Short mmCIF file of C-alpha atoms in Angstrom, two decimals:
data_model
loop_
_atom_site.label_atom_id
_atom_site.label_comp_id
_atom_site.label_asym_id
_atom_site.label_seq_id
_atom_site.Cartn_x
_atom_site.Cartn_y
_atom_site.Cartn_z
CA MET A 1 -101.25 140.08 -15.57
CA ALA A 2 -104.07 137.29 -15.81
CA THR A 3 -104.14 135.08 -12.71
CA SER A 4 -105.19 131.38 -12.73
CA ALA A 5 -109.01 130.47 -11.22
CA SER A 6 -108.59 129.73 -7.57
CA ILE A 7 -109.68 125.76 -6.59
CA GLN A 8 -111.13 125.43 -3.09
CA PRO A 9 -109.25 123.41 -0.81
CA THR A 10 -110.54 119.91 -0.37
CA ILE A 11 -109.64 117.20 2.09
CA ASP A 12 -109.63 113.14 0.93
CA PHE A 13 -108.96 110.10 3.14
CA LEU A 14 -107.36 106.89 2.06
CA LEU A 15 -107.20 103.86 4.49
CA VAL A 16 -104.22 101.67 3.81
CA GLU A 17 -103.00 98.88 5.61
CA HIS A 18 -102.82 98.32 9.44
CA ALA A 19 -104.90 101.31 9.82
CA ILE A 20 -103.19 104.08 8.23
CA VAL A 21 -104.74 106.86 7.00
CA VAL A 22 -103.37 109.08 4.02
CA ILE A 23 -105.23 112.57 4.22
CA HIS A 24 -104.91 113.98 0.65
CA ILE A 25 -104.38 117.78 0.94
CA GLU A 26 -105.86 119.58 -2.85
CA GLY A 27 -106.67 122.92 -3.71
CA ASP A 28 -105.75 126.59 -2.59
CA TRP A 29 -105.80 126.95 0.92
CA ILE A 30 -105.77 130.66 0.65
CA MET A 31 -107.42 133.50 2.47
CA GLY A 32 -110.86 133.65 0.57
CA ASN A 33 -111.60 130.00 0.44
CA THR A 34 -113.59 128.11 2.69
CA LEU A 35 -111.95 125.61 4.53
CA PRO A 36 -112.96 122.04 5.46
CA SER A 37 -114.15 121.67 8.88
CA ILE A 38 -111.64 120.30 11.30
CA GLU A 39 -114.35 118.67 13.37
CA GLU A 40 -115.26 116.45 10.26
CA VAL A 41 -111.27 115.66 9.77
CA VAL A 42 -111.13 114.56 13.11
CA ALA A 43 -114.53 112.66 13.46
CA ALA A 44 -113.00 110.96 10.30
CA ILE A 45 -109.57 109.98 12.13
CA ASP A 46 -111.44 108.94 14.99
CA THR A 47 -114.32 107.25 14.63
CA THR A 48 -114.64 106.55 10.60
CA TYR A 49 -111.22 105.11 10.30
CA SER A 50 -110.19 104.25 13.63
CA ALA A 51 -106.51 105.63 12.30
CA GLN A 52 -103.63 104.39 14.24
CA GLY A 53 -101.09 106.34 12.27
CA ILE A 54 -101.71 109.56 9.88
CA GLN A 55 -99.80 110.54 6.72
CA PHE A 56 -100.16 113.49 4.29
CA ASN A 57 -100.30 113.68 0.59
CA THR A 58 -100.02 116.95 -0.91
CA ASP A 59 -99.45 116.24 -4.60
CA ARG A 60 -102.25 118.39 -5.71
CA LEU A 61 -101.77 121.20 -3.12
CA ASN A 62 -101.50 124.44 -5.21
CA ARG A 63 -101.15 127.88 -3.26
CA TRP A 64 -101.18 127.96 0.68
CA ASP A 65 -100.76 130.68 3.47
CA SER A 66 -100.78 130.65 7.34
CA ARG A 67 -104.30 129.14 7.08
CA LEU A 68 -103.00 125.34 5.99
CA LEU A 69 -100.20 125.93 8.75
CA ASN A 70 -103.16 126.32 11.36
CA PHE A 71 -104.90 123.56 10.22
CA LEU A 72 -102.45 121.09 10.29
CA ILE A 73 -101.22 122.13 13.79
CA LYS A 74 -104.54 121.32 14.73
CA ILE A 75 -104.61 117.82 13.14
CA ILE A 76 -101.38 117.33 14.86
CA ASP A 77 -101.99 118.29 18.31
CA TYR A 78 -105.30 116.08 17.96
CA CYS A 79 -103.08 113.12 16.86
CA ASN A 80 -100.61 114.04 19.27
CA ASN A 81 -103.38 114.26 22.60
CA GLN A 82 -104.45 110.66 21.09
CA THR A 83 -101.37 108.94 20.80
CA ILE A 84 -101.91 108.79 16.91
CA GLY A 85 -98.70 108.26 15.23
CA ILE A 86 -98.01 110.79 12.34
CA ASP A 87 -95.73 111.08 9.34
CA GLN A 88 -95.16 114.54 8.02
CA ALA A 89 -93.08 113.60 4.89
CA GLY A 90 -95.92 114.16 2.35
CA ILE A 91 -95.64 117.60 3.97
CA PRO A 92 -93.80 120.37 1.73
CA PRO A 93 -90.21 121.01 2.97
CA GLY A 94 -91.47 124.71 3.58
CA LEU A 95 -94.42 124.12 5.48
CA ARG A 96 -92.58 121.18 7.16
CA SER A 97 -90.22 123.64 8.34
CA LEU A 98 -93.10 126.04 9.62
CA VAL A 99 -94.43 123.27 11.80
CA GLN A 100 -91.28 122.17 13.30
CA LEU A 101 -90.77 125.76 14.10
CA ALA A 102 -94.03 126.33 15.98
CA TYR A 103 -93.33 123.15 17.98
CA ALA A 104 -89.84 124.57 18.66
CA VAL A 105 -90.72 126.26 21.77
CA PRO A 106 -93.18 124.84 23.55
CA GLU A 107 -95.91 126.59 25.40
CA ARG A 108 -95.50 127.15 29.48
CA LYS A 109 -98.46 126.34 31.00
CA GLU A 110 -97.50 128.00 34.32
CA VAL A 111 -97.04 131.48 33.43
CA ARG A 112 -100.50 131.57 31.57
CA ARG A 113 -102.88 134.28 33.47
CA VAL A 114 -105.41 132.67 35.17
CA THR A 115 -108.46 134.85 36.21
CA SER A 116 -110.68 133.69 38.98
CA GLU A 117 -114.04 135.16 39.69
CA ARG A 118 -113.42 137.14 43.08
CA SER A 119 -116.52 137.28 45.90
CA GLY A 120 -118.33 140.32 46.54
CA LEU A 121 -116.52 140.94 50.21
CA SER A 122 -113.16 140.24 48.23
CA LYS A 123 -114.15 143.33 45.61
CA ILE A 124 -115.26 145.49 48.32
CA GLY A 125 -112.00 144.96 50.40
CA ILE A 126 -109.91 145.72 47.34
CA ARG A 127 -111.96 148.75 46.33
CA LEU A 128 -111.53 149.82 50.45
CA ALA A 129 -107.95 149.23 50.32
CA GLU A 130 -107.42 151.24 46.85
CA MET A 131 -109.19 154.22 48.71
CA GLY A 132 -107.16 154.16 51.76
CA GLN A 133 -104.23 154.36 49.33
CA GLU A 134 -105.67 157.35 47.59
CA ALA A 135 -106.49 158.97 50.69
CA LYS A 136 -102.78 158.76 51.58
CA ARG A 137 -101.60 159.78 48.24
CA MET A 138 -103.78 162.77 48.58
CA LEU A 139 -102.78 163.61 52.32
CA ASP A 140 -99.16 163.42 51.20
CA PHE A 141 -99.31 165.87 48.20
CA VAL A 142 -101.59 168.22 51.09
CA GLY A 143 -98.64 168.05 53.24
CA GLU A 144 -96.18 169.01 50.95
CA THR A 145 -98.18 171.97 49.55
CA PHE A 146 -98.58 173.22 53.33
CA LEU A 147 -94.82 173.15 53.64
CA VAL A 148 -94.28 174.91 50.40
CA LEU A 149 -97.00 177.71 51.59
CA VAL A 150 -94.61 178.11 54.54
CA ALA A 151 -91.53 178.20 52.62
CA PHE A 152 -93.49 180.70 50.42
CA PHE A 153 -94.44 182.79 53.44
CA ARG A 154 -91.06 182.81 54.85
CA GLY A 155 -89.73 183.99 51.47
CA LYS A 156 -87.69 180.89 50.66
CA ALA A 157 -89.81 179.35 47.86
CA HIS A 158 -88.11 179.14 44.69
CA TYR A 159 -90.68 180.03 41.69
CA ARG A 160 -90.40 182.77 38.96
CA THR A 161 -92.44 185.59 39.12
CA ARG A 162 -93.30 185.42 35.39
CA ASP A 163 -95.06 182.01 35.98
CA LEU A 164 -97.28 183.33 38.80
CA GLY A 165 -97.97 186.56 36.73
CA LEU A 166 -99.24 184.06 33.51
CA MET A 167 -101.26 182.26 36.14
CA LEU A 168 -103.24 185.34 37.45
CA GLU A 169 -103.95 186.24 33.88
CA GLU A 170 -105.00 182.81 32.98
CA CYS A 171 -107.17 182.53 36.14
CA GLY A 172 -108.41 186.07 36.28
CA PRO A 173 -108.81 188.16 33.01
CA SER A 174 -109.25 185.13 30.51
CA ALA A 175 -111.96 183.61 32.61
CA LEU A 176 -114.30 186.77 32.83
CA PRO A 177 -116.56 185.91 29.55
CA ILE A 178 -117.42 182.49 30.66
CA ILE A 179 -117.75 183.96 34.26
CA THR A 180 -120.07 186.89 32.99
CA LEU A 181 -122.44 184.38 30.77
CA ILE A 182 -123.01 181.91 33.43
CA SER A 183 -123.49 184.91 36.51
CA ILE A 184 -125.93 186.41 34.27
CA LEU A 185 -127.57 183.51 33.46
CA VAL A 186 -127.80 182.13 37.21
CA GLY A 187 -129.16 185.38 38.03
CA LEU A 188 -132.00 185.47 35.69
CA ILE A 189 -132.65 181.80 36.53
CA LEU A 190 -133.02 182.84 40.19
CA ALA A 191 -135.09 185.54 39.38
CA PHE A 192 -137.68 183.89 37.56
CA ILE A 193 -138.11 180.60 39.52
CA GLY A 194 -138.35 183.20 42.81
CA ALA A 195 -141.05 185.50 40.64
CA VAL A 196 -143.34 182.74 39.31
CA GLN A 197 -143.79 181.94 43.32
CA LEU A 198 -143.94 185.42 44.91
CA ARG A 199 -145.91 186.83 42.25
CA THR A 200 -148.94 185.07 43.46
CA LEU A 201 -148.30 186.30 46.80
CA GLY A 202 -148.16 189.86 45.26
CA ALA A 203 -144.57 189.98 46.73
CA GLN A 204 -142.74 190.45 43.48
CA ILE A 205 -140.08 192.89 45.25
CA PHE A 206 -138.80 190.38 47.22
CA VAL A 207 -137.45 188.72 44.04
CA ALA A 208 -134.15 191.43 44.90
CA ASN A 209 -133.65 189.97 48.16
CA LEU A 210 -133.73 185.93 46.51
CA VAL A 211 -131.48 187.14 43.75
CA GLY A 212 -128.68 189.17 46.22
CA LEU A 213 -129.07 186.97 48.82
CA GLY A 214 -128.25 183.77 46.81
CA MET A 215 -125.63 185.15 44.67
CA THR A 216 -123.40 186.70 47.35
CA ARG A 217 -123.73 183.80 49.88
CA GLU A 218 -124.03 180.73 47.79
CA MET A 219 -124.25 180.83 43.67
CA GLY A 220 -121.67 183.59 43.20
CA ALA A 221 -118.82 181.31 44.71
CA MET A 222 -120.11 177.81 43.84
CA MET A 223 -120.49 178.57 40.12
CA SER A 224 -117.42 180.46 39.78
CA ALA A 225 -115.48 177.30 41.22
CA VAL A 226 -117.21 175.15 39.05
CA ILE A 227 -116.39 177.15 36.49
CA MET A 228 -112.73 177.34 37.08
CA ALA A 229 -112.61 173.45 38.08
CA GLY A 230 -113.61 172.79 34.47
CA ARG A 231 -111.45 175.41 32.64
CA THR A 232 -108.47 175.88 34.92
CA GLY A 233 -108.49 172.85 37.11
CA ALA A 234 -108.33 170.75 33.86
CA ALA A 235 -105.82 172.78 32.14
CA PHE A 236 -103.51 172.52 35.33
CA ALA A 237 -103.72 168.74 35.12
CA ALA A 238 -103.06 168.56 31.61
CA GLN A 239 -100.17 170.77 31.64
CA LEU A 240 -98.51 169.11 34.51
CA GLY A 241 -99.44 165.52 32.89
CA ALA A 242 -97.88 166.62 29.64
CA MET A 243 -94.64 167.73 31.63
CA GLN A 244 -94.85 164.13 33.54
CA VAL A 245 -94.93 162.51 29.72
CA ASN A 246 -92.15 164.19 28.42
CA GLU A 247 -90.22 163.69 31.58
CA GLU A 248 -89.65 167.64 32.63
CA ILE A 249 -90.70 166.90 35.97
CA ASP A 250 -88.07 164.23 36.55
CA ALA A 251 -85.92 166.77 34.84
CA LEU A 252 -86.49 169.42 37.70
CA ARG A 253 -85.92 166.89 40.21
CA THR A 254 -82.59 165.88 38.74
CA MET A 255 -81.54 169.60 38.71
CA GLY A 256 -82.67 169.81 42.33
CA ILE A 257 -85.23 172.24 41.68
CA SER A 258 -88.50 171.16 43.82
CA PRO A 259 -91.48 170.63 41.23
CA MET A 260 -93.71 171.41 44.25
CA GLU A 261 -92.34 174.96 44.35
CA PHE A 262 -91.57 175.74 40.86
CA LEU A 263 -94.98 174.20 39.38
CA VAL A 264 -97.64 173.96 42.10
CA LEU A 265 -96.91 177.08 44.04
CA PRO A 266 -97.80 179.63 41.50
CA ARG A 267 -100.87 177.86 40.14
CA LEU A 268 -101.95 177.57 43.48
CA LEU A 269 -101.44 181.13 44.68
CA ALA A 270 -103.32 182.41 41.55
CA LEU A 271 -106.31 180.53 42.37
CA ILE A 272 -106.28 181.82 45.92
CA LEU A 273 -106.00 185.49 44.71
CA MET A 274 -108.19 185.54 41.22
CA LEU A 275 -110.98 183.15 42.44
CA PRO A 276 -112.36 185.48 45.42
CA LEU A 277 -112.44 188.57 42.81
CA LEU A 278 -114.11 186.42 40.28
CA CYS A 279 -116.70 185.45 42.72
CA LEU A 280 -117.40 189.03 43.68
CA TYR A 281 -117.67 189.80 39.84
CA ALA A 282 -120.20 186.79 39.54
CA ASP A 283 -122.15 188.18 42.52
CA PHE A 284 -122.50 191.62 40.65
CA MET A 285 -123.39 189.72 37.33
CA GLY A 286 -125.95 187.67 38.90
CA ILE A 287 -127.53 190.44 40.43
CA PHE A 288 -127.39 192.48 37.37
CA GLY A 289 -129.44 189.16 35.70
CA GLY A 290 -131.99 189.38 38.55
CA PHE A 291 -132.19 193.20 37.79
CA ILE A 292 -133.21 192.45 34.35
CA VAL A 293 -135.84 189.85 35.41
CA GLY A 294 -137.26 192.54 37.95
CA VAL A 295 -137.40 195.80 35.91
CA GLY A 296 -138.43 193.78 32.58
CA LEU A 297 -140.86 190.93 33.37
CA LEU A 298 -142.13 192.19 37.07
CA ASP A 299 -142.56 195.75 36.29
CA LEU A 300 -140.17 196.73 39.21
CA SER A 301 -138.53 200.29 39.11
CA VAL A 302 -134.93 200.49 38.83
CA THR A 303 -134.90 202.88 42.37
CA GLU A 304 -137.04 200.06 43.92
CA TYR A 305 -134.98 196.98 43.32
CA TYR A 306 -131.96 199.27 43.87
CA TYR A 307 -133.38 199.90 47.80
CA GLN A 308 -134.55 196.60 47.91
CA THR A 309 -131.16 194.90 47.06
CA LYS A 310 -129.24 197.13 49.16
CA ALA A 311 -131.56 196.72 52.13
CA ALA A 312 -131.28 192.59 51.81
CA MET A 313 -127.60 192.40 51.81
CA GLY A 314 -124.95 193.21 54.01
CA LEU A 315 -121.21 192.99 54.24
CA ASN A 316 -121.22 189.77 55.84
CA ASP A 317 -123.27 188.11 53.14
CA PHE A 318 -120.51 188.89 50.79
CA ALA A 319 -117.96 187.80 53.56
CA VAL A 320 -119.65 184.78 53.56
CA GLY A 321 -119.16 184.06 49.71
CA LEU A 322 -115.55 185.35 49.59
CA ILE A 323 -114.41 182.98 52.45
CA LYS A 324 -115.99 180.27 50.39
CA SER A 325 -114.20 180.95 47.18
CA VAL A 326 -111.07 181.36 48.92
CA ILE A 327 -111.51 178.03 49.91
CA PHE A 328 -112.59 176.94 46.72
CA GLY A 329 -109.59 178.22 45.02
CA VAL A 330 -107.38 175.81 47.11
CA LEU A 331 -109.53 172.97 46.30
CA VAL A 332 -109.66 173.22 42.89
CA ALA A 333 -105.61 174.07 42.71
CA LEU A 334 -105.20 170.95 44.70
CA SER A 335 -107.47 168.88 42.75
CA GLY A 336 -105.55 169.78 39.21
CA CYS A 337 -102.14 169.78 40.44
CA LEU A 338 -102.53 166.46 42.20
CA ARG A 339 -104.19 164.60 39.12
CA GLY A 340 -101.15 166.18 36.93
CA MET A 341 -98.35 164.99 39.12
CA GLN A 342 -100.25 161.66 39.33
CA CYS A 343 -100.11 161.31 35.61
CA GLY A 344 -98.97 158.26 34.03
CA ARG A 345 -96.43 157.97 30.99
CA SER A 346 -98.72 158.11 28.16
CA SER A 347 -101.35 160.86 26.19
CA ALA A 348 -104.46 158.67 27.22
CA ALA A 349 -103.27 159.33 30.66
CA VAL A 350 -103.05 163.01 30.36
CA GLY A 351 -106.84 162.80 29.13
CA ALA A 352 -107.54 160.72 32.39
CA ALA A 353 -105.79 163.20 34.55
CA ALA A 354 -107.68 166.25 33.29
CA THR A 355 -110.93 164.40 33.50
CA SER A 356 -110.30 163.12 37.25
CA ALA A 357 -109.13 166.81 38.39
CA VAL A 358 -112.41 167.99 37.10
CA VAL A 359 -114.33 165.21 39.02
CA THR A 360 -112.06 165.43 42.05
CA ALA A 361 -112.74 169.38 42.22
CA ILE A 362 -116.39 169.57 41.57
CA VAL A 363 -116.71 166.75 44.26
CA ALA A 364 -114.61 168.72 46.70
CA ILE A 365 -116.46 172.01 46.26
CA VAL A 366 -119.76 170.52 46.92
CA ILE A 367 -118.55 169.14 50.03
CA ALA A 368 -116.92 171.84 51.57
CA ASP A 369 -120.03 174.12 50.93
CA ALA A 370 -121.83 171.71 53.04
CA ILE A 371 -119.64 171.72 55.84
CA MET A 372 -119.24 175.63 55.60
CA THR A 373 -122.79 176.05 55.13
CA LEU A 374 -123.22 173.97 58.47
CA VAL A 375 -120.44 176.18 60.35
CA TYR A 376 -121.92 179.31 59.23
CA ASP A 377 -125.70 178.41 60.72
CA ALA A 378 -123.86 176.93 63.71
CA ILE A 379 -122.00 180.61 64.16
CA GLY A 380 -125.01 182.49 63.00
CA LEU A 381 -123.34 184.00 60.02
#
């Protein structure tokens, strides 16, 4: 079906008696056509003709859409502000009804949002207040977790043993591949960095000391905790966040079941139990990575590297890392569960909760590691 060619919209003015200006609206006022400038129309009404009244003539108006309605509203608003009379009789009935509908409910100026630029001191105060509220929420969550642990040791916590088993599998065996890869690479890196410096002194054998002590006292626990923060902590936050979105946590509360006992406790116990084992496994994998460098690049014998590593380390070195891993496990579990329980009611909030859980856990791990290192140094451990 053939369509007629579009006629560009135009505006003409005709001055009649008593400073009345007739605005002739012609053409197709539709999407795709270039509209006359509203500034030129306003200039013609005010400056050129000094109009005291406005009339409209739409005899040659063809097709139109909301663009013409918006154009007319701007002209009418200008005329109302300048106390210029308007006669809308020449506007088509359908378009005139839309104009009347646009002015049926006046805008409420007092409800419009007013944005004001805050001072720097005000922004700092607001941020400090937000940090205080966040700290309060974290302390509340930690307090609730402590009460749940007390109930667990008293044998009065309500949770499913099956859930604990699933969490143990997720936090333990399922994490072995990534722990293995990262730990061996960390051991390789530590050994290679140490070899570059020690080889100049002819002390390559002490690479075994560096790798063994570095993995058992620091890197084994640290890398295991960071991996679990990105892997398991984020998963905890996403799981609990999705349950928050689906109102499953609200349903548990309605049935009289504590979400802290039913959801948080199994996850907390799983990480407390499994992270020390993962740390110990990471220690040996890191030492194996150093062994590869020592034997393969430094021409050390297997027996020589083994006895040097054995002489460099003691049970207290393993204990230092294991104690750290227990604390790191608590921090990762608390961060993931906290952000999950605080999650909003949208899918975007679930992603934000997972991201926040990882960031919170890693920051907490680094701070706790620094504090424990100072404590160990003070007590000579």
